[in-house]
Amino acid sequence: MRLIHAGAAPQANQYSMPEEIDFPASDALRKSFRRLPAFRRKQELVKQGEAFHGLYIVRCGMLKQSFRDKGGGYQITHVFLPGDVIGLDAIEDRRYVGKVTVLETAGLLHIPFDRLEKFPGVQTDHLQLVCYLSRTMQRELTRMWNMMSQPSDVRLARFFLAMSSSFQAQGFSPSCFRLPMTRCEIANYLYMADETLSRLVGRFQRTNILAAQGREFCIKDMERLKSIAEAAG
C-alpha cells in the first residue's frame, strides 16, 4: 500500500532529479555561484574536519550533517532542505564541523571561499546573501532549542510540520510525502531513542493523526498535529 495519493503532486525524492527552487539574485550575485552536477544519495559533500572551501546553497533535495566525537559517538546535527546554506559553521575555524551526506538526489550552488573574500561591494547583493545565511542560522537555533527543551511528542509533531511546510513550499503535497531519512536518522536528529520514536509514531497512527508505512507518511489531522506542537508553548 502506498500512502501517496494518486492525485497528489509528485514527490521530490523519487527517481528523477527533483524540481529546483530559484533564487531571486542579481547578475553580479549569480556570477558568484557555481552550479554543481547533481549529487546522488549517500554521496559525501564534505568530510568532518575538511578545510573550508566555501558555502553551498541547496536548490533541491535533502542532505544531513553528522558529527562523530573522539569517543565514537554519532549525532545528526543538521538536516538541509531547499533554500538552506551549508557551511556557515565552518567559516570561523575554516574547517567543516561535520560530515555532510546526501539523503536524496540534490542540486547545489557552490560559493567558493575566494569569491566570498573578493565579493563586490554591492549593497543589494550583500543583503540577499545575508538573508540566505540568516534564515538558516535562525532555523537551526530554533530547532536546537526545541529539541533540547520540549517533550518528545512535541519534537516529533514539529518535525512533521516542518517537513510539511518544506514540501508545500516546493509545490508538493503538504500532507503526504516520502522522507529520505530512515527512522533511526529521524530519531537521532530529534535527540530521542529509536524506541521512543517508534512508540510515538504508533500513538499518532492509533489516534488517527498520522498514517505511516516505511518512509512514507500522511498527515491525516493537521490541526491536532499543530495542537501537539504548540502544547509546550
PDB file of N, CA and C in Angstrom, residues 99-167:
ATOM      1  N   LYS A  99      30.510  15.866   8.838  1.00  0.00           N
ATOM      2  CA  LYS A  99      30.388  15.280   7.500  1.00  0.00           C
ATOM      3  C   LYS A  99      29.002  15.583   6.954  1.00  0.00           C
ATOM      4  N   VAL A 100      28.943  16.000   5.702  1.00  0.00           N
ATOM      5  CA  VAL A 100      27.657  16.280   5.052  1.00  0.00           C
ATOM      6  C   VAL A 100      27.424  15.231   3.976  1.00  0.00           C
ATOM      7  N   THR A 101      26.304  14.528   4.104  1.00  0.00           N
ATOM      8  CA  THR A 101      25.973  13.411   3.214  1.00  0.00           C
ATOM      9  C   THR A 101      24.629  13.661   2.550  1.00  0.00           C
ATOM     10  N   VAL A 102      24.504  13.252   1.302  1.00  0.00           N
ATOM     11  CA  VAL A 102      23.268  13.437   0.548  1.00  0.00           C
ATOM     12  C   VAL A 102      22.260  12.359   0.937  1.00  0.00           C
ATOM     13  N   LEU A 103      21.045  12.772   1.278  1.00  0.00           N
ATOM     14  CA  LEU A 103      19.975  11.842   1.622  1.00  0.00           C
ATOM     15  C   LEU A 103      19.128  11.475   0.407  1.00  0.00           C
ATOM     16  N   GLU A 104      19.044  12.388  -0.544  1.00  0.00           N
ATOM     17  CA  GLU A 104      18.352  12.149  -1.801  1.00  0.00           C
ATOM     18  C   GLU A 104      19.003  13.024  -2.859  1.00  0.00           C
ATOM     19  N   THR A 105      18.733  12.729  -4.127  1.00  0.00           N
ATOM     20  CA  THR A 105      19.330  13.491  -5.212  1.00  0.00           C
ATOM     21  C   THR A 105      19.229  14.989  -4.930  1.00  0.00           C
ATOM     22  N   ALA A 106      20.377  15.672  -4.992  1.00  0.00           N
ATOM     23  CA  ALA A 106      20.428  17.074  -4.575  1.00  0.00           C
ATOM     24  C   ALA A 106      21.093  17.939  -5.636  1.00  0.00           C
ATOM     25  N   GLY A 107      20.555  19.135  -5.797  1.00  0.00           N
ATOM     26  CA  GLY A 107      21.162  20.159  -6.640  1.00  0.00           C
ATOM     27  C   GLY A 107      21.717  21.255  -5.754  1.00  0.00           C
ATOM     28  N   LEU A 108      22.951  21.668  -6.019  1.00  0.00           N
ATOM     29  CA  LEU A 108      23.631  22.612  -5.140  1.00  0.00           C
ATOM     30  C   LEU A 108      24.297  23.736  -5.926  1.00  0.00           C
ATOM     31  N   LEU A 109      24.359  24.900  -5.280  1.00  0.00           N
ATOM     32  CA  LEU A 109      25.177  26.003  -5.763  1.00  0.00           C
ATOM     33  C   LEU A 109      26.356  26.141  -4.815  1.00  0.00           C
ATOM     34  N   HIS A 110      27.542  26.343  -5.360  1.00  0.00           N
ATOM     35  CA  HIS A 110      28.737  26.493  -4.545  1.00  0.00           C
ATOM     36  C   HIS A 110      29.228  27.927  -4.655  1.00  0.00           C
ATOM     37  N   ILE A 111      29.525  28.538  -3.512  1.00  0.00           N
ATOM     38  CA  ILE A 111      30.146  29.859  -3.485  1.00  0.00           C
ATOM     39  C   ILE A 111      31.561  29.669  -2.949  1.00  0.00           C
ATOM     40  N   PRO A 112      32.574  29.600  -3.814  1.00  0.00           N
ATOM     41  CA  PRO A 112      33.954  29.367  -3.359  1.00  0.00           C
ATOM     42  C   PRO A 112      34.419  30.420  -2.363  1.00  0.00           C
ATOM     43  N   PHE A 113      35.265  30.006  -1.439  1.00  0.00           N
ATOM     44  CA  PHE A 113      35.718  30.897  -0.376  1.00  0.00           C
ATOM     45  C   PHE A 113      36.452  32.104  -0.948  1.00  0.00           C
ATOM     46  N   ASP A 114      37.255  31.920  -2.000  1.00  0.00           N
ATOM     47  CA  ASP A 114      37.996  33.048  -2.557  1.00  0.00           C
ATOM     48  C   ASP A 114      37.052  34.096  -3.142  1.00  0.00           C
ATOM     49  N   ARG A 115      35.876  33.648  -3.613  1.00  0.00           N
ATOM     50  CA  ARG A 115      34.905  34.609  -4.127  1.00  0.00           C
ATOM     51  C   ARG A 115      34.203  35.341  -2.984  1.00  0.00           C
ATOM     52  N   LEU A 116      34.049  34.651  -1.845  1.00  0.00           N
ATOM     53  CA  LEU A 116      33.471  35.315  -0.681  1.00  0.00           C
ATOM     54  C   LEU A 116      34.372  36.458  -0.219  1.00  0.00           C
ATOM     55  N   GLU A 117      35.688  36.202  -0.233  1.00  0.00           N
ATOM     56  CA  GLU A 117      36.640  37.221   0.213  1.00  0.00           C
ATOM     57  C   GLU A 117      36.686  38.420  -0.730  1.00  0.00           C
ATOM     58  N   LYS A 118      36.450  38.152  -2.023  1.00  0.00           N
ATOM     59  CA  LYS A 118      36.541  39.215  -3.030  1.00  0.00           C
ATOM     60  C   LYS A 118      35.164  39.688  -3.486  1.00  0.00           C
ATOM     61  N   PHE A 119      34.136  39.379  -2.686  1.00  0.00           N
ATOM     62  CA  PHE A 119      32.777  39.705  -3.105  1.00  0.00           C
ATOM     63  C   PHE A 119      32.637  41.204  -3.344  1.00  0.00           C
ATOM     64  N   PRO A 120      32.081  41.614  -4.508  1.00  0.00           N
ATOM     65  CA  PRO A 120      31.987  43.042  -4.825  1.00  0.00           C
ATOM     66  C   PRO A 120      31.103  43.782  -3.833  1.00  0.00           C
ATOM     67  N   GLY A 121      31.426  45.043  -3.612  1.00  0.00           N
ATOM     68  CA  GLY A 121      30.719  45.830  -2.601  1.00  0.00           C
ATOM     69  C   GLY A 121      29.399  46.384  -3.099  1.00  0.00           C
ATOM     70  N   VAL A 122      28.529  45.510  -3.548  1.00  0.00           N
ATOM     71  CA  VAL A 122      27.200  45.929  -3.982  1.00  0.00           C
ATOM     72  C   VAL A 122      26.233  45.647  -2.846  1.00  0.00           C
ATOM     73  N   GLN A 123      25.625  46.668  -2.291  1.00  0.00           N
ATOM     74  CA  GLN A 123      24.831  46.529  -1.079  1.00  0.00           C
ATOM     75  C   GLN A 123      23.676  45.551  -1.246  1.00  0.00           C
ATOM     76  N   THR A 124      22.950  45.640  -2.350  1.00  0.00           N
ATOM     77  CA  THR A 124      21.801  44.761  -2.564  1.00  0.00           C
ATOM     78  C   THR A 124      22.226  43.307  -2.563  1.00  0.00           C
ATOM     79  N   ASP A 125      23.327  43.002  -3.234  1.00  0.00           N
ATOM     80  CA  ASP A 125      23.817  41.626  -3.284  1.00  0.00           C
ATOM     81  C   ASP A 125      24.204  41.130  -1.903  1.00  0.00           C
ATOM     82  N   HIS A 126      24.857  41.971  -1.132  1.00  0.00           N
ATOM     83  CA  HIS A 126      25.239  41.580   0.227  1.00  0.00           C
ATOM     84  C   HIS A 126      24.009  41.254   1.059  1.00  0.00           C
ATOM     85  N   LEU A 127      22.998  42.084   0.947  1.00  0.00           N
ATOM     86  CA  LEU A 127      21.782  41.864   1.722  1.00  0.00           C
ATOM     87  C   LEU A 127      21.110  40.559   1.332  1.00  0.00           C
ATOM     88  N   GLN A 128      21.089  40.235   0.037  1.00  0.00           N
ATOM     89  CA  GLN A 128      20.479  38.986  -0.410  1.00  0.00           C
ATOM     90  C   GLN A 128      21.227  37.796   0.163  1.00  0.00           C
ATOM     91  N   LEU A 129      22.553  37.839   0.127  1.00  0.00           N
ATOM     92  CA  LEU A 129      23.341  36.736   0.648  1.00  0.00           C
ATOM     93  C   LEU A 129      23.161  36.600   2.152  1.00  0.00           C
ATOM     94  N   VAL A 130      23.157  37.725   2.865  1.00  0.00           N
ATOM     95  CA  VAL A 130      22.972  37.690   4.316  1.00  0.00           C
ATOM     96  C   VAL A 130      21.617  37.101   4.673  1.00  0.00           C
ATOM     97  N   CYS A 131      20.602  37.375   3.862  1.00  0.00           N
ATOM     98  CA  CYS A 131      19.278  36.808   4.122  1.00  0.00           C
ATOM     99  C   CYS A 131      19.312  35.290   4.047  1.00  0.00           C
ATOM    100  N   TYR A 132      20.020  34.731   3.051  1.00  0.00           N
ATOM    101  CA  TYR A 132      20.135  33.279   2.946  1.00  0.00           C
ATOM    102  C   TYR A 132      20.813  32.709   4.189  1.00  0.00           C
ATOM    103  N   LEU A 133      21.911  33.363   4.610  1.00  0.00           N
ATOM    104  CA  LEU A 133      22.653  32.878   5.768  1.00  0.00           C
ATOM    105  C   LEU A 133      21.817  33.007   7.043  1.00  0.00           C
ATOM    106  N   SER A 134      21.175  34.140   7.204  1.00  0.00           N
ATOM    107  CA  SER A 134      20.401  34.397   8.418  1.00  0.00           C
ATOM    108  C   SER A 134      19.250  33.414   8.564  1.00  0.00           C
ATOM    109  N   ARG A 135      18.583  33.087   7.466  1.00  0.00           N
ATOM    110  CA  ARG A 135      17.450  32.173   7.536  1.00  0.00           C
ATOM    111  C   ARG A 135      17.869  30.819   8.078  1.00  0.00           C
ATOM    112  N   THR A 136      19.000  30.307   7.575  1.00  0.00           N
ATOM    113  CA  THR A 136      19.465  29.011   8.039  1.00  0.00           C
ATOM    114  C   THR A 136      19.892  29.067   9.503  1.00  0.00           C
ATOM    115  N   MET A 137      20.607  30.122   9.898  1.00  0.00           N
ATOM    116  CA  MET A 137      21.069  30.236  11.272  1.00  0.00           C
ATOM    117  C   MET A 137      19.905  30.323  12.249  1.00  0.00           C
ATOM    118  N   GLN A 138      18.905  31.129  11.931  1.00  0.00           N
ATOM    119  CA  GLN A 138      17.753  31.256  12.811  1.00  0.00           C
ATOM    120  C   GLN A 138      16.999  29.941  12.928  1.00  0.00           C
ATOM    121  N   ARG A 139      16.853  29.251  11.812  1.00  0.00           N
ATOM    122  CA  ARG A 139      16.137  27.973  11.826  1.00  0.00           C
ATOM    123  C   ARG A 139      16.845  26.959  12.704  1.00  0.00           C
ATOM    124  N   GLU A 140      18.167  26.903  12.619  1.00  0.00           N
ATOM    125  CA  GLU A 140      18.902  25.920  13.404  1.00  0.00           C
ATOM    126  C   GLU A 140      18.922  26.274  14.884  1.00  0.00           C
ATOM    127  N   LEU A 141      19.006  27.547  15.215  1.00  0.00           N
ATOM    128  CA  LEU A 141      18.943  27.947  16.617  1.00  0.00           C
ATOM    129  C   LEU A 141      17.589  27.584  17.226  1.00  0.00           C
ATOM    130  N   THR A 142      16.526  27.820  16.467  1.00  0.00           N
ATOM    131  CA  THR A 142      15.187  27.461  16.924  1.00  0.00           C
ATOM    132  C   THR A 142      15.055  25.959  17.092  1.00  0.00           C
ATOM    133  N   ARG A 143      15.578  25.213  16.114  1.00  0.00           N
ATOM    134  CA  ARG A 143      15.492  23.749  16.178  1.00  0.00           C
ATOM    135  C   ARG A 143      16.222  23.204  17.399  1.00  0.00           C
ATOM    136  N   MET A 144      17.432  23.709  17.667  1.00  0.00           N
ATOM    137  CA  MET A 144      18.204  23.217  18.796  1.00  0.00           C
ATOM    138  C   MET A 144      17.465  23.473  20.112  1.00  0.00           C
ATOM    139  N   TRP A 145      16.874  24.667  20.239  1.00  0.00           N
ATOM    140  CA  TRP A 145      16.128  24.981  21.458  1.00  0.00           C
ATOM    141  C   TRP A 145      14.934  24.045  21.610  1.00  0.00           C
ATOM    142  N   ASN A 146      14.221  23.852  20.515  1.00  0.00           N
ATOM    143  CA  ASN A 146      13.053  22.970  20.560  1.00  0.00           C
ATOM    144  C   ASN A 146      13.442  21.538  20.920  1.00  0.00           C
ATOM    145  N   MET A 147      14.509  21.044  20.331  1.00  0.00           N
ATOM    146  CA  MET A 147      14.909  19.664  20.554  1.00  0.00           C
ATOM    147  C   MET A 147      15.328  19.413  21.997  1.00  0.00           C
ATOM    148  N   MET A 148      15.999  20.387  22.596  1.00  0.00           N
ATOM    149  CA  MET A 148      16.549  20.176  23.923  1.00  0.00           C
ATOM    150  C   MET A 148      15.537  20.441  25.043  1.00  0.00           C
ATOM    151  N   SER A 149      14.528  21.271  24.778  1.00  0.00           N
ATOM    152  CA  SER A 149      13.669  21.711  25.870  1.00  0.00           C
ATOM    153  C   SER A 149      12.242  21.182  25.815  1.00  0.00           C
ATOM    154  N   GLN A 150      11.847  20.534  24.726  1.00  0.00           N
ATOM    155  CA  GLN A 150      10.455  20.134  24.578  1.00  0.00           C
ATOM    156  C   GLN A 150      10.274  18.618  24.721  1.00  0.00           C
ATOM    157  N   PRO A 151       9.082  18.192  25.126  1.00  0.00           N
ATOM    158  CA  PRO A 151       8.789  16.759  25.218  1.00  0.00           C
ATOM    159  C   PRO A 151       8.927  16.073  23.860  1.00  0.00           C
ATOM    160  N   SER A 152       9.094  14.770  23.883  1.00  0.00           N
ATOM    161  CA  SER A 152       9.341  14.012  22.658  1.00  0.00           C
ATOM    162  C   SER A 152       8.210  14.145  21.647  1.00  0.00           C
ATOM    163  N   ASP A 153       6.941  14.120  22.114  1.00  0.00           N
ATOM    164  CA  ASP A 153       5.832  14.196  21.160  1.00  0.00           C
ATOM    165  C   ASP A 153       5.769  15.569  20.493  1.00  0.00           C
ATOM    166  N   VAL A 154       6.172  16.622  21.229  1.00  0.00           N
ATOM    167  CA  VAL A 154       6.217  17.960  20.648  1.00  0.00           C
ATOM    168  C   VAL A 154       7.306  18.028  19.580  1.00  0.00           C
ATOM    169  N   ARG A 155       8.471  17.451  19.864  1.00  0.00           N
ATOM    170  CA  ARG A 155       9.565  17.436  18.885  1.00  0.00           C
ATOM    171  C   ARG A 155       9.128  16.764  17.592  1.00  0.00           C
ATOM    172  N   LEU A 156       8.472  15.610  17.735  1.00  0.00           N
ATOM    173  CA  LEU A 156       8.059  14.865  16.549  1.00  0.00           C
ATOM    174  C   LEU A 156       6.991  15.622  15.764  1.00  0.00           C
ATOM    175  N   ALA A 157       6.034  16.217  16.458  1.00  0.00           N
ATOM    176  CA  ALA A 157       4.986  16.986  15.782  1.00  0.00           C
ATOM    177  C   ALA A 157       5.589  18.160  15.019  1.00  0.00           C
ATOM    178  N   ARG A 158       6.524  18.844  15.634  1.00  0.00           N
ATOM    179  CA  ARG A 158       7.150  19.987  14.967  1.00  0.00           C
ATOM    180  C   ARG A 158       7.998  19.535  13.777  1.00  0.00           C
ATOM    181  N   PHE A 159       8.598  18.371  13.895  1.00  0.00           N
ATOM    182  CA  PHE A 159       9.374  17.828  12.776  1.00  0.00           C
ATOM    183  C   PHE A 159       8.473  17.593  11.567  1.00  0.00           C
ATOM    184  N   PHE A 160       7.328  16.935  11.783  1.00  0.00           N
ATOM    185  CA  PHE A 160       6.426  16.658  10.663  1.00  0.00           C
ATOM    186  C   PHE A 160       5.845  17.954  10.090  1.00  0.00           C
ATOM    187  N   LEU A 161       5.586  18.936  10.932  1.00  0.00           N
ATOM    188  CA  LEU A 161       5.078  20.209  10.432  1.00  0.00           C
ATOM    189  C   LEU A 161       6.138  20.936   9.606  1.00  0.00           C
ATOM    190  N   ALA A 162       7.400  20.842  10.042  1.00  0.00           N
ATOM    191  CA  ALA A 162       8.490  21.460   9.278  1.00  0.00           C
ATOM    192  C   ALA A 162       8.653  20.795   7.920  1.00  0.00           C
ATOM    193  N   MET A 163       8.555  19.451   7.895  1.00  0.00           N
ATOM    194  CA  MET A 163       8.646  18.743   6.622  1.00  0.00           C
ATOM    195  C   MET A 163       7.469  19.103   5.730  1.00  0.00           C
ATOM    196  N   SER A 164       6.292  19.203   6.313  1.00  0.00           N
ATOM    197  CA  SER A 164       5.095  19.567   5.566  1.00  0.00           C
ATOM    198  C   SER A 164       5.259  20.938   4.915  1.00  0.00           C
ATOM    199  N   SER A 165       5.754  21.912   5.677  1.00  0.00           N
ATOM    200  CA  SER A 165       5.954  23.263   5.152  1.00  0.00           C
ATOM    201  C   SER A 165       6.982  23.280   4.034  1.00  0.00           C
ATOM    202  N   SER A 166       8.041  22.478   4.196  1.00  0.00           N
ATOM    203  CA  SER A 166       9.079  22.432   3.172  1.00  0.00           C
ATOM    204  C   SER A 166       8.553  21.866   1.865  1.00  0.00           C
ATOM    205  N   PHE A 167       7.816  20.755   1.944  1.00  0.00           N
ATOM    206  CA  PHE A 167       7.263  20.160   0.724  1.00  0.00           C
ATOM    207  C   PHE A 167       6.258  21.105   0.068  1.00  0.00           C
TER     208      PHE A 167
END
